Short mmCIF file of C-alpha atoms and ligand atoms in Angstrom, two decimals:
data_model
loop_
_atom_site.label_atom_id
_atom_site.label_comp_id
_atom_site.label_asym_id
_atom_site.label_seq_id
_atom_site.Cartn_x
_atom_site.Cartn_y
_atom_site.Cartn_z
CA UNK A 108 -27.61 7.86 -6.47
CA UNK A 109 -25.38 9.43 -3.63
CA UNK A 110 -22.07 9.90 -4.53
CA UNK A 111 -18.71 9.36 -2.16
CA UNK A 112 -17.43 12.62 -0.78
CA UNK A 113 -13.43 11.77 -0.94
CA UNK A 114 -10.77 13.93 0.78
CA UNK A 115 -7.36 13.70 -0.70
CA UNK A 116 -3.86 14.33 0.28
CA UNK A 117 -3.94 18.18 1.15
CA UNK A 118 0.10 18.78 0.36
CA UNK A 119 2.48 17.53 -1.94
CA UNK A 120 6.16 18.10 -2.09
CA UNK A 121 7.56 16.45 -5.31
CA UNK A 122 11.01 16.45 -6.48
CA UNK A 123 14.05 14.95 -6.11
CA UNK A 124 16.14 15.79 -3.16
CA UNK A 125 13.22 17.11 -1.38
CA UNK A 126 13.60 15.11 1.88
CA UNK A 127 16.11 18.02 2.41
CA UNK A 128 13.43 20.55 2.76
CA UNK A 129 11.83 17.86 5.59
CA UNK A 130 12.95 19.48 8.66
CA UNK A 131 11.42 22.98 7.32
CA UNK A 132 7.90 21.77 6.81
CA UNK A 133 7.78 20.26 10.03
CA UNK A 134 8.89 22.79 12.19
CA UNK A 135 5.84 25.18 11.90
CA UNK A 136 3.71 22.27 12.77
CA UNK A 137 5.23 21.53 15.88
CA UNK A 138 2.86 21.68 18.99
CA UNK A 139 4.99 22.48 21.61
CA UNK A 140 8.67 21.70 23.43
CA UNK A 141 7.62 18.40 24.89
CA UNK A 142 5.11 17.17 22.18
CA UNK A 143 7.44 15.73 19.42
CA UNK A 144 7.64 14.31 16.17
CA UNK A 145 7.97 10.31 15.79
CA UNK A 146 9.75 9.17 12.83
CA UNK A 147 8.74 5.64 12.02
CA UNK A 148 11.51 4.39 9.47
CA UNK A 149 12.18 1.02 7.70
CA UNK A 150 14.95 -0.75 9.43
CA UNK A 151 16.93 -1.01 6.25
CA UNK A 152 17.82 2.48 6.64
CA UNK A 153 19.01 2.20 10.11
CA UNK A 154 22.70 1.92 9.40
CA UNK A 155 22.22 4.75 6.12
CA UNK A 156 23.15 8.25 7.37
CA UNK A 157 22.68 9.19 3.94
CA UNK A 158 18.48 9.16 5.18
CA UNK A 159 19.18 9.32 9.18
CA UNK A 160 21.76 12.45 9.27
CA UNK A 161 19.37 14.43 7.28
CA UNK A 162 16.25 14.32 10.44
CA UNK A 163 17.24 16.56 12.79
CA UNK A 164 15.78 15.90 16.20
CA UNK A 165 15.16 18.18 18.58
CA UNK A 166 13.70 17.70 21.85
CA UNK A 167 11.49 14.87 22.61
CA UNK A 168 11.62 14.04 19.21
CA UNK A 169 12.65 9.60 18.12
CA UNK A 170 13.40 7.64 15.40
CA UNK A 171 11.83 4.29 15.93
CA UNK A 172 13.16 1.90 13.19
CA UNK A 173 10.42 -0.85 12.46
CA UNK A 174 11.60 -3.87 10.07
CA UNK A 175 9.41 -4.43 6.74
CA UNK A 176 10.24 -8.24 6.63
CA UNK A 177 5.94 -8.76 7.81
CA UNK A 178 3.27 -6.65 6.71
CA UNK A 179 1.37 -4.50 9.51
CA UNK A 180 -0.73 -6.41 12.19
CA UNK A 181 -2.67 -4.73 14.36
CA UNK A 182 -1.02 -5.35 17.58
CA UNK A 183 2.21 -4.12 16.31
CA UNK A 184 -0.02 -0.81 15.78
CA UNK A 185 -1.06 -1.34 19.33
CA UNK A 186 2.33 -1.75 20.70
CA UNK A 187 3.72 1.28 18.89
CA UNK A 188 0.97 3.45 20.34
CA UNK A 189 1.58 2.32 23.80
CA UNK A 190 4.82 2.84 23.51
CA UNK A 191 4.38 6.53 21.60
CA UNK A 192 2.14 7.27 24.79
CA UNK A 193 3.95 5.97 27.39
CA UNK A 194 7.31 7.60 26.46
CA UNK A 195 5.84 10.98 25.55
CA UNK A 196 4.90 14.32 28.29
CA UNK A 197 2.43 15.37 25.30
CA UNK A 198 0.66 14.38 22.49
CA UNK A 199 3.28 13.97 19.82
CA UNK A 200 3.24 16.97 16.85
CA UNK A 201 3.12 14.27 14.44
CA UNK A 202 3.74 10.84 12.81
CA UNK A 203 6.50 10.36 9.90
CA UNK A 204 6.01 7.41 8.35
CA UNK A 205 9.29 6.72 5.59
CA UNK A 206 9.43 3.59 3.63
CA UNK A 207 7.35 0.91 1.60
CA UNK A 208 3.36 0.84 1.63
CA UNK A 209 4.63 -1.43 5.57
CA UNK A 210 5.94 1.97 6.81
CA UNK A 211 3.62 3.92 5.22
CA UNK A 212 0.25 1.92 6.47
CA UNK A 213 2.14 1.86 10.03
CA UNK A 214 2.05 5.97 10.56
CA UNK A 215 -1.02 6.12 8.87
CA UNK A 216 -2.58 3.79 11.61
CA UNK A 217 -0.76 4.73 14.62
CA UNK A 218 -1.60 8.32 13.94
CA UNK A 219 -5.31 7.04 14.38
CA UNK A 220 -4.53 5.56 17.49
CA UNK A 221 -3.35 8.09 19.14
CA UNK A 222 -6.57 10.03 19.13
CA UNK A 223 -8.94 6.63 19.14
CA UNK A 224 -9.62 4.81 22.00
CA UNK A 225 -9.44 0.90 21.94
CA UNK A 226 -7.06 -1.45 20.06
CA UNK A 227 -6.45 -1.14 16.10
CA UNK A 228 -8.49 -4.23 15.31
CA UNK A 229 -11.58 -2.20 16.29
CA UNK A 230 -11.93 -0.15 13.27
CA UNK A 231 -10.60 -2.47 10.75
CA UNK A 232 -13.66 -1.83 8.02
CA UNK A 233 -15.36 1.57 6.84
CA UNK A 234 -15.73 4.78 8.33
CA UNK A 235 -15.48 3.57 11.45
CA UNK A 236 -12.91 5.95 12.97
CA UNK A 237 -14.17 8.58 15.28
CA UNK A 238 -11.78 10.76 15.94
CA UNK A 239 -9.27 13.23 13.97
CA UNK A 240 -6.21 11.21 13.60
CA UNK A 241 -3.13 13.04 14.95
CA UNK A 242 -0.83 15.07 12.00
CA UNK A 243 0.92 12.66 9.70
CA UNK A 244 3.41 12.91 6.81
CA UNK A 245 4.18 9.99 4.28
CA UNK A 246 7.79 9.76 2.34
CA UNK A 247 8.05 6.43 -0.05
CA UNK A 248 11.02 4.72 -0.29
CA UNK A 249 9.96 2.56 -3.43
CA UNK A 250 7.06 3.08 -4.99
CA UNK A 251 4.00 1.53 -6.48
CA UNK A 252 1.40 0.45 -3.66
CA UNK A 253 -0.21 3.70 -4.27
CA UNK A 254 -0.50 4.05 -0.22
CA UNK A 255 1.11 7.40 0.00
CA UNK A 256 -2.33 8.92 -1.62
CA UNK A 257 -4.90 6.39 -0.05
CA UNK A 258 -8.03 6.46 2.04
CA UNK A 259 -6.97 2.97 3.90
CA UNK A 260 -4.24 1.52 5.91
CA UNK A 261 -4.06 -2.04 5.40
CA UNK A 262 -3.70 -4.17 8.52
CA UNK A 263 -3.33 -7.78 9.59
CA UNK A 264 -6.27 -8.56 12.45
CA UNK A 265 -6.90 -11.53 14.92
CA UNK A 266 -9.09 -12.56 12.49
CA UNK A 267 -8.95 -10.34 9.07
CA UNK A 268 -6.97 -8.95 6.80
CA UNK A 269 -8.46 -5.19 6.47
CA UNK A 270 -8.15 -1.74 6.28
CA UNK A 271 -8.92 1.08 8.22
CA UNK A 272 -11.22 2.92 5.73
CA UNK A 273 -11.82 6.50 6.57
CA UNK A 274 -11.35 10.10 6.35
CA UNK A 275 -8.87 10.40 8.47
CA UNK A 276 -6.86 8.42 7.25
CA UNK A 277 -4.91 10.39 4.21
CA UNK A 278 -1.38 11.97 4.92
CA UNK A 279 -1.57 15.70 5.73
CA UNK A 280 1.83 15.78 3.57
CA UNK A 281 3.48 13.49 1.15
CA UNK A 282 6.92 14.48 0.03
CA UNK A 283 7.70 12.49 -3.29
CA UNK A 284 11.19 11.98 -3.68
CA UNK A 285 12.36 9.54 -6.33
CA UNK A 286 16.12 9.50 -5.13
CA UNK A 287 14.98 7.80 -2.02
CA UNK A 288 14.05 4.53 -4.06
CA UNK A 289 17.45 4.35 -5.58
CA UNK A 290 18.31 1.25 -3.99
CA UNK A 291 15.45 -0.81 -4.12
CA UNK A 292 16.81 -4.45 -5.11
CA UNK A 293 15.35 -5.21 -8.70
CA UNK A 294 13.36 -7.77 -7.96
CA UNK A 295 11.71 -5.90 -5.04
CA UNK A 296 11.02 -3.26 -7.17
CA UNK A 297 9.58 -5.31 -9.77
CA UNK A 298 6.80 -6.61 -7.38
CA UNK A 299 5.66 -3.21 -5.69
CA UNK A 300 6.27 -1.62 -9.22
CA UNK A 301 3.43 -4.40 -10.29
CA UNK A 302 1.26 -4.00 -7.74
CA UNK A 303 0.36 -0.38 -9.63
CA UNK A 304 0.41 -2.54 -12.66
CA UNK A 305 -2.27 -4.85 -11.10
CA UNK A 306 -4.30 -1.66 -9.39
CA UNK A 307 -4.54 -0.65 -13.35
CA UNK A 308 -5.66 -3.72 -14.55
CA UNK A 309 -8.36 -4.11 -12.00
CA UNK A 310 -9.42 -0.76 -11.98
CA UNK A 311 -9.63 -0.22 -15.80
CA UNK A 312 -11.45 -3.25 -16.27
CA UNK A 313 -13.70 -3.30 -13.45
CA UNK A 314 -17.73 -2.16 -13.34
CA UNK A 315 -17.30 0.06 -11.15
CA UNK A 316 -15.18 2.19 -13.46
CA UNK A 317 -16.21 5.85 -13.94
CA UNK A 318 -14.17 8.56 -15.96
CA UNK A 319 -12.43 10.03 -12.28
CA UNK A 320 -11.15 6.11 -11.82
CA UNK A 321 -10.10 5.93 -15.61
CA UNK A 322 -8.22 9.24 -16.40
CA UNK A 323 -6.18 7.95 -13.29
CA UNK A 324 -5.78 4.46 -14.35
CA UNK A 325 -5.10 5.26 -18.10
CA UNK A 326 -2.37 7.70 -16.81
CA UNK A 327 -0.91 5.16 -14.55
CA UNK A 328 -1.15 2.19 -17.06
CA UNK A 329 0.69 4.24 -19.87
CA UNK A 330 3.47 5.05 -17.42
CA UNK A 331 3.97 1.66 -15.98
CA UNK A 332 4.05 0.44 -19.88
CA UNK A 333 6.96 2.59 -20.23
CA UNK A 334 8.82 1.87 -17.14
CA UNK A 335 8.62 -1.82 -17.35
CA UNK A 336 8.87 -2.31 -21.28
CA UNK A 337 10.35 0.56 -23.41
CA UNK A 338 14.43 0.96 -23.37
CA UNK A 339 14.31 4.29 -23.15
CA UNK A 340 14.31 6.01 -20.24
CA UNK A 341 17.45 6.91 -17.96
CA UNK A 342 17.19 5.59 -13.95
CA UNK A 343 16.44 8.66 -12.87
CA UNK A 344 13.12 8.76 -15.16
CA UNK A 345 11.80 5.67 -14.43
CA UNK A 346 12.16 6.47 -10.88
CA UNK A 347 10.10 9.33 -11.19
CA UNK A 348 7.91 8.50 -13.36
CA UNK A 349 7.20 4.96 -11.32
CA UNK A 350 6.92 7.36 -8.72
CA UNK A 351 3.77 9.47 -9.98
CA UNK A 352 2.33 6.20 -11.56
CA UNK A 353 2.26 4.48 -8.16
CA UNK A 354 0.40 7.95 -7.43
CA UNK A 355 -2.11 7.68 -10.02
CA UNK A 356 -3.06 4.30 -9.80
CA UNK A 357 -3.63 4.97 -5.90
CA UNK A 358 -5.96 7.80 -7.35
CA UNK A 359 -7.86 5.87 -10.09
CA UNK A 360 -8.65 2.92 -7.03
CA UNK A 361 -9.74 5.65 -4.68
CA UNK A 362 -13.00 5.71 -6.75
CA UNK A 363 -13.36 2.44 -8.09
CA UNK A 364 -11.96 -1.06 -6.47
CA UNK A 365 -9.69 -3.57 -7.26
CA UNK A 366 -10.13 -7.26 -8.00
CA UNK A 367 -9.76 -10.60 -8.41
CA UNK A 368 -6.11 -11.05 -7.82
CA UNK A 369 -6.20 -8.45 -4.79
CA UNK A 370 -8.76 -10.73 -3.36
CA UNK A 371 -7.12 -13.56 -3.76
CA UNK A 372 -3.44 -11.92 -2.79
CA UNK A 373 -5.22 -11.07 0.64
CA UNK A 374 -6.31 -14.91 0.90
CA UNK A 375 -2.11 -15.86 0.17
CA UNK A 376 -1.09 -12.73 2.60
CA UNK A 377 -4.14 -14.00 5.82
CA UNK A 378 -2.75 -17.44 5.78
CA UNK A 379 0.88 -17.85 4.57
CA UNK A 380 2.03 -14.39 5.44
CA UNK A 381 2.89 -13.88 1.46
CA UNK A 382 3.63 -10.30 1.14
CA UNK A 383 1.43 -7.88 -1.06
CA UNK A 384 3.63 -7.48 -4.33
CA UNK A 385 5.39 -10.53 -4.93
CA UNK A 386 1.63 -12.34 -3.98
CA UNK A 387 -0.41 -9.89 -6.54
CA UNK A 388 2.26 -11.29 -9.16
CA UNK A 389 1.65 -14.85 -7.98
CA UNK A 390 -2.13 -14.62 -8.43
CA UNK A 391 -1.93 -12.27 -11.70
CA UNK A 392 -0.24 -14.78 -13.37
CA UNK A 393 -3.09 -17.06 -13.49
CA UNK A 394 -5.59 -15.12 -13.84
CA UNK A 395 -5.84 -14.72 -18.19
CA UNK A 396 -9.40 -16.02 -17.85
CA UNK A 397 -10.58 -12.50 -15.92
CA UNK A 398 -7.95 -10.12 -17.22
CA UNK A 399 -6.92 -11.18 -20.49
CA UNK A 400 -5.00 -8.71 -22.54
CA UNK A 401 -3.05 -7.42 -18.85
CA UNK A 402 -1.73 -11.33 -18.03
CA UNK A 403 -0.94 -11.12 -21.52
CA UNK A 404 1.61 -8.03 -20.98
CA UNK A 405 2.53 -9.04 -17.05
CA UNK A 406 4.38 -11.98 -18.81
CA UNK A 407 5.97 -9.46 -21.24
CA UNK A 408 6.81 -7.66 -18.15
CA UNK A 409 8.14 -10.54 -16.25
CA UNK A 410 10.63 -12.51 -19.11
CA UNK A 411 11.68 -8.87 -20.06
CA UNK A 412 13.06 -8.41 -16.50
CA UNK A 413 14.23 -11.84 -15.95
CA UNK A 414 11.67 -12.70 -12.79
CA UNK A 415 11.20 -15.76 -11.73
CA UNK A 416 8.23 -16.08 -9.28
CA UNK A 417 7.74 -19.00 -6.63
CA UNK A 418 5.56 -21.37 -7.75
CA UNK A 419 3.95 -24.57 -5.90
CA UNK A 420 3.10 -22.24 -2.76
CA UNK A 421 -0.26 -23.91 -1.97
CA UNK A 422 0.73 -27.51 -2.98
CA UNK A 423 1.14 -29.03 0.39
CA UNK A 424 -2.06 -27.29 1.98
CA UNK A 425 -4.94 -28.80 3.59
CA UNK A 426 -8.78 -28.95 3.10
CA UNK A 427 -9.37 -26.53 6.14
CA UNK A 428 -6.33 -24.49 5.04
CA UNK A 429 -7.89 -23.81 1.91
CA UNK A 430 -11.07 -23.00 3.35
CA UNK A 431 -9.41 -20.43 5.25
CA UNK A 432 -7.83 -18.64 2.47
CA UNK A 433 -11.50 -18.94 0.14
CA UNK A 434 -13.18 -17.40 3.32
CA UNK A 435 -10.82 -14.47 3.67
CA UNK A 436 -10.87 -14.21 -0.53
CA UNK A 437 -14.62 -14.10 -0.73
CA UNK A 438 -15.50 -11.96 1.87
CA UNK A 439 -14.17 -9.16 0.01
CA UNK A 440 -17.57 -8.39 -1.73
CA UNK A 441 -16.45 -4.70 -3.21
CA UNK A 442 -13.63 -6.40 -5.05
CA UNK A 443 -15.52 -9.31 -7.08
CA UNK A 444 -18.51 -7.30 -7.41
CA UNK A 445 -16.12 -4.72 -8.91
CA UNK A 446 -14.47 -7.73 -10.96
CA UNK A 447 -17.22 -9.73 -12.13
CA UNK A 448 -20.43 -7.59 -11.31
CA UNK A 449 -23.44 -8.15 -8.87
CA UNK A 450 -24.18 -11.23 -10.15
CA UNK A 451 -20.27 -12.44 -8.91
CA UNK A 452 -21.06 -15.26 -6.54
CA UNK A 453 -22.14 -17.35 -9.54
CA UNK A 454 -19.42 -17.42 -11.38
CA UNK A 455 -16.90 -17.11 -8.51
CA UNK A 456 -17.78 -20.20 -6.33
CA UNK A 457 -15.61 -22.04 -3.20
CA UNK A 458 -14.66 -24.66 -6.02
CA UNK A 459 -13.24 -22.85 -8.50
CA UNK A 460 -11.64 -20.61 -6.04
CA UNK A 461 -9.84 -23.48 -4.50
CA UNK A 462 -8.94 -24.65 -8.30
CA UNK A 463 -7.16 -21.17 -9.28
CA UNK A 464 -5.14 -21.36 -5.76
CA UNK A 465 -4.32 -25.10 -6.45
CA UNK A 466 -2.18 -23.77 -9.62
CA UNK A 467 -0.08 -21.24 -7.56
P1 NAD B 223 7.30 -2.89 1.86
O1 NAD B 223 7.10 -1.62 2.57
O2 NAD B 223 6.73 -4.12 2.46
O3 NAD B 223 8.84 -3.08 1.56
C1 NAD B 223 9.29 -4.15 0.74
C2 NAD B 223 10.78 -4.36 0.92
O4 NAD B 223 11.51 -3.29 0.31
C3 NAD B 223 11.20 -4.38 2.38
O5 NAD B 223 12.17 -5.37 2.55
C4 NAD B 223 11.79 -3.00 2.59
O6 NAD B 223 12.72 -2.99 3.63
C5 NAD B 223 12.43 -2.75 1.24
N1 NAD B 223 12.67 -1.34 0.90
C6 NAD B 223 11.79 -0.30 0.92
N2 NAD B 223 12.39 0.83 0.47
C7 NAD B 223 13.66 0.50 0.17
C8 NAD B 223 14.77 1.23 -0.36
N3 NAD B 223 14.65 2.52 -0.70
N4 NAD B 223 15.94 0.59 -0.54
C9 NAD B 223 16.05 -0.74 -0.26
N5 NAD B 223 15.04 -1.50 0.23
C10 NAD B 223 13.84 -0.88 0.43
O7 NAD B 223 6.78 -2.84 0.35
P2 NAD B 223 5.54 -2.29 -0.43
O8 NAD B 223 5.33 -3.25 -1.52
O9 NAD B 223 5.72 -0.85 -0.76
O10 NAD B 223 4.35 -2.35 0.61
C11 NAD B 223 3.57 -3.49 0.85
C12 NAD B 223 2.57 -3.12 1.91
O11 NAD B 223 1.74 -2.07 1.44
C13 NAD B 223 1.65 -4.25 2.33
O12 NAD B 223 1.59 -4.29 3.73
C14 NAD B 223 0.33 -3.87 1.74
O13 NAD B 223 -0.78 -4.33 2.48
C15 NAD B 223 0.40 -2.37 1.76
N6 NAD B 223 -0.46 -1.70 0.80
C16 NAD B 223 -1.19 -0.66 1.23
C17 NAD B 223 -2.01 0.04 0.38
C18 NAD B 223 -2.81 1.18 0.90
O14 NAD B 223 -3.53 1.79 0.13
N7 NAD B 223 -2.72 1.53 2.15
C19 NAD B 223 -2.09 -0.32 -0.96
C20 NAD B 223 -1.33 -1.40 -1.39
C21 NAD B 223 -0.51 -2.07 -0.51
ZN1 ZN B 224 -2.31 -3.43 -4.12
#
């Protein structure tokens, strides 16, 4: 047996109001006059001093505001690069990526890129990346993807849905700030919220589960129970708290996988563009036959916040369409081996893959 030698997010600021303190751990890490920092910040910030006045640029230094409304694609990472490069007299100091697991995956992968030669698509896979990427911080504005702590950028290919898997990959700095997701719309933050939910679920119950994976998960799953059943806590707590769950569940998949409904959420996302949380809730909600006991509580989850998902989403597809989605679904081995164990292809087949999606 040869185990996986992880590395892990190196610093962590957590508290809230600590995007205050952002300007003072950047400045020691600045390379020189012309080599600045690049801010990379969801567009629905851009008319918010409340997160804009509190950057202070000097120099070279931009803000380049990148909307959320579709998930990362490769040649966006491509373009951004270019653009990084072109406009720059130095290397920049570093990448700030603030924002959803969109903004997050974005500074994770152009920080790559700037040290990598080639175009994004190139390393979509594992370990594939060559090079150091270039210093990189991660602040989440709603949380629950667990992308702030992962080993993987997730990016949309010419023809995959995959991430960049490697070492280099992990922020140099996080700073966890709960205050920043004050304003995520409700039903927004039920989706990413659930997409911890789901990493739980999938981890917990998955055979590649091992006591690192489950401390994580357990932690994670106890946390989201609270936040998304009990009455009790203030806004302020849940925030948090959804904040370090998001966290944990990131941990607990680091060393373990996810499943069924990820693989089939990537199928939804390759084809119709259906974005990560809202399609993990679409696919978890049909899926009692592999996950019981957590489609049992989702649905708690769900009528107890009043969500109503879309339904009907593959009803007007074709044969090949299908076939499209299936292929991208099942050629994420890790996650039904994880699921259903090696012996997966036999009870996960094209048919009754195409049967689950006909429901949603
Ligand atoms: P997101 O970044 O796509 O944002 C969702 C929506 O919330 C957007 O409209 C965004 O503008 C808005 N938003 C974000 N913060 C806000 C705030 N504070 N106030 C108001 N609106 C706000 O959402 P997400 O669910 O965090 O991320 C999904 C992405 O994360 C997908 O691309 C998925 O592939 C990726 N992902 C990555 C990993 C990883 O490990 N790298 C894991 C899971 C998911
Ligand atoms: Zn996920």
């Amino acid at each position: 047996m040869t185990y996986k030698n992880f590395p892990m997010v190196p610093k962590v600021m957590f508290g809230r109001g600590g995007f205050n303190q952002l300007n003072d751990i950047l400045a020691p890490k600045r390379l020189g006059l012309h080599a600045p920092f690049i801010f990379l910040i969801d567009d629905v910030f851009k008319s918010n001093p409340w997160i804009t006045s509190r950057i202070s640029l000097s120099y070279d230094d931009r803000i380049i505001f990148v909307s959320a409304k579709e998930e990362p694609k490769t040649s966006q990472v491509d373009a951004l690069v270019e653009d990084i490069i072109l406009q720059s007299k130095q290397r920049p100091s570093g990448i700030i990526g603030i924002g959803g697991g969109t903004l997050l995956d974005l500074a994770k992968a152009v920080s790559i890129m700037i040290t990598n030669d080639g175009g994004a698509a190139d390393y979509q896979g594992w370990d594939l990346v060559k090079n150091p990427a270039i210093y990189h911080v991660g602040i989440p504005t709603i949380s629950g993807t667990g992308a702030e702590v992962s080993r993987t950028t997730v990016l949309t290919g010419p023809d995959k849905k995959l991430g960049i898997n490697s070492d280099y990959t992990p922020f140099d700095q996080v700073i966890l700030d709960s205050e920043l997701t004050k304003e995520v719309p409700k039903d927004q933050w039920f989706y990413t919220g659930m997409d911890c939910y789901v990493h739980c679920i999938e981890s917990l119950t998955g055979t590649y589960l091992n006591t690192f994976s489950e401390t994580y998960g357990q932690m994670a799953l106890e946390l989201c129970n609270e936040i998304f059943l009990s009455d009790s806590l203030s806004d302020t707590e849940s925030q948090e708290k959804l904040m370090m769950a998001s966290w944990h569940g990131g941990m607990s998949i680091a060393y373990s996988q996810v499943g069924v409904a990820h693989a089939m959420s990537y199928g939804l996302s390759y084809l119709l563009g259906t974005k990560h949380g809202i399609g993990n809730c679409i696919v978890f909600d049909h899926l009692e036959e592999f996950y019981p006991e957590g489609v049992k509580v989702f649905k708690q989850m769900k009528a107890k916040h009043n969500i109503t998902l879309p339904t009907g989403i593959c009803a007007d597809l074709s044969d090949s369409e299908f076939d499209i989605m299936i292929d991208v679904a099942l050629g994420l081995e890790p996650l039904w081996e994880n699921a259903l164990g090696k012996n997966w292809k036999k009870t996960m087949t094209k048919q009754k893959l195409k049967a689950l999606y006909q429901k949603m």
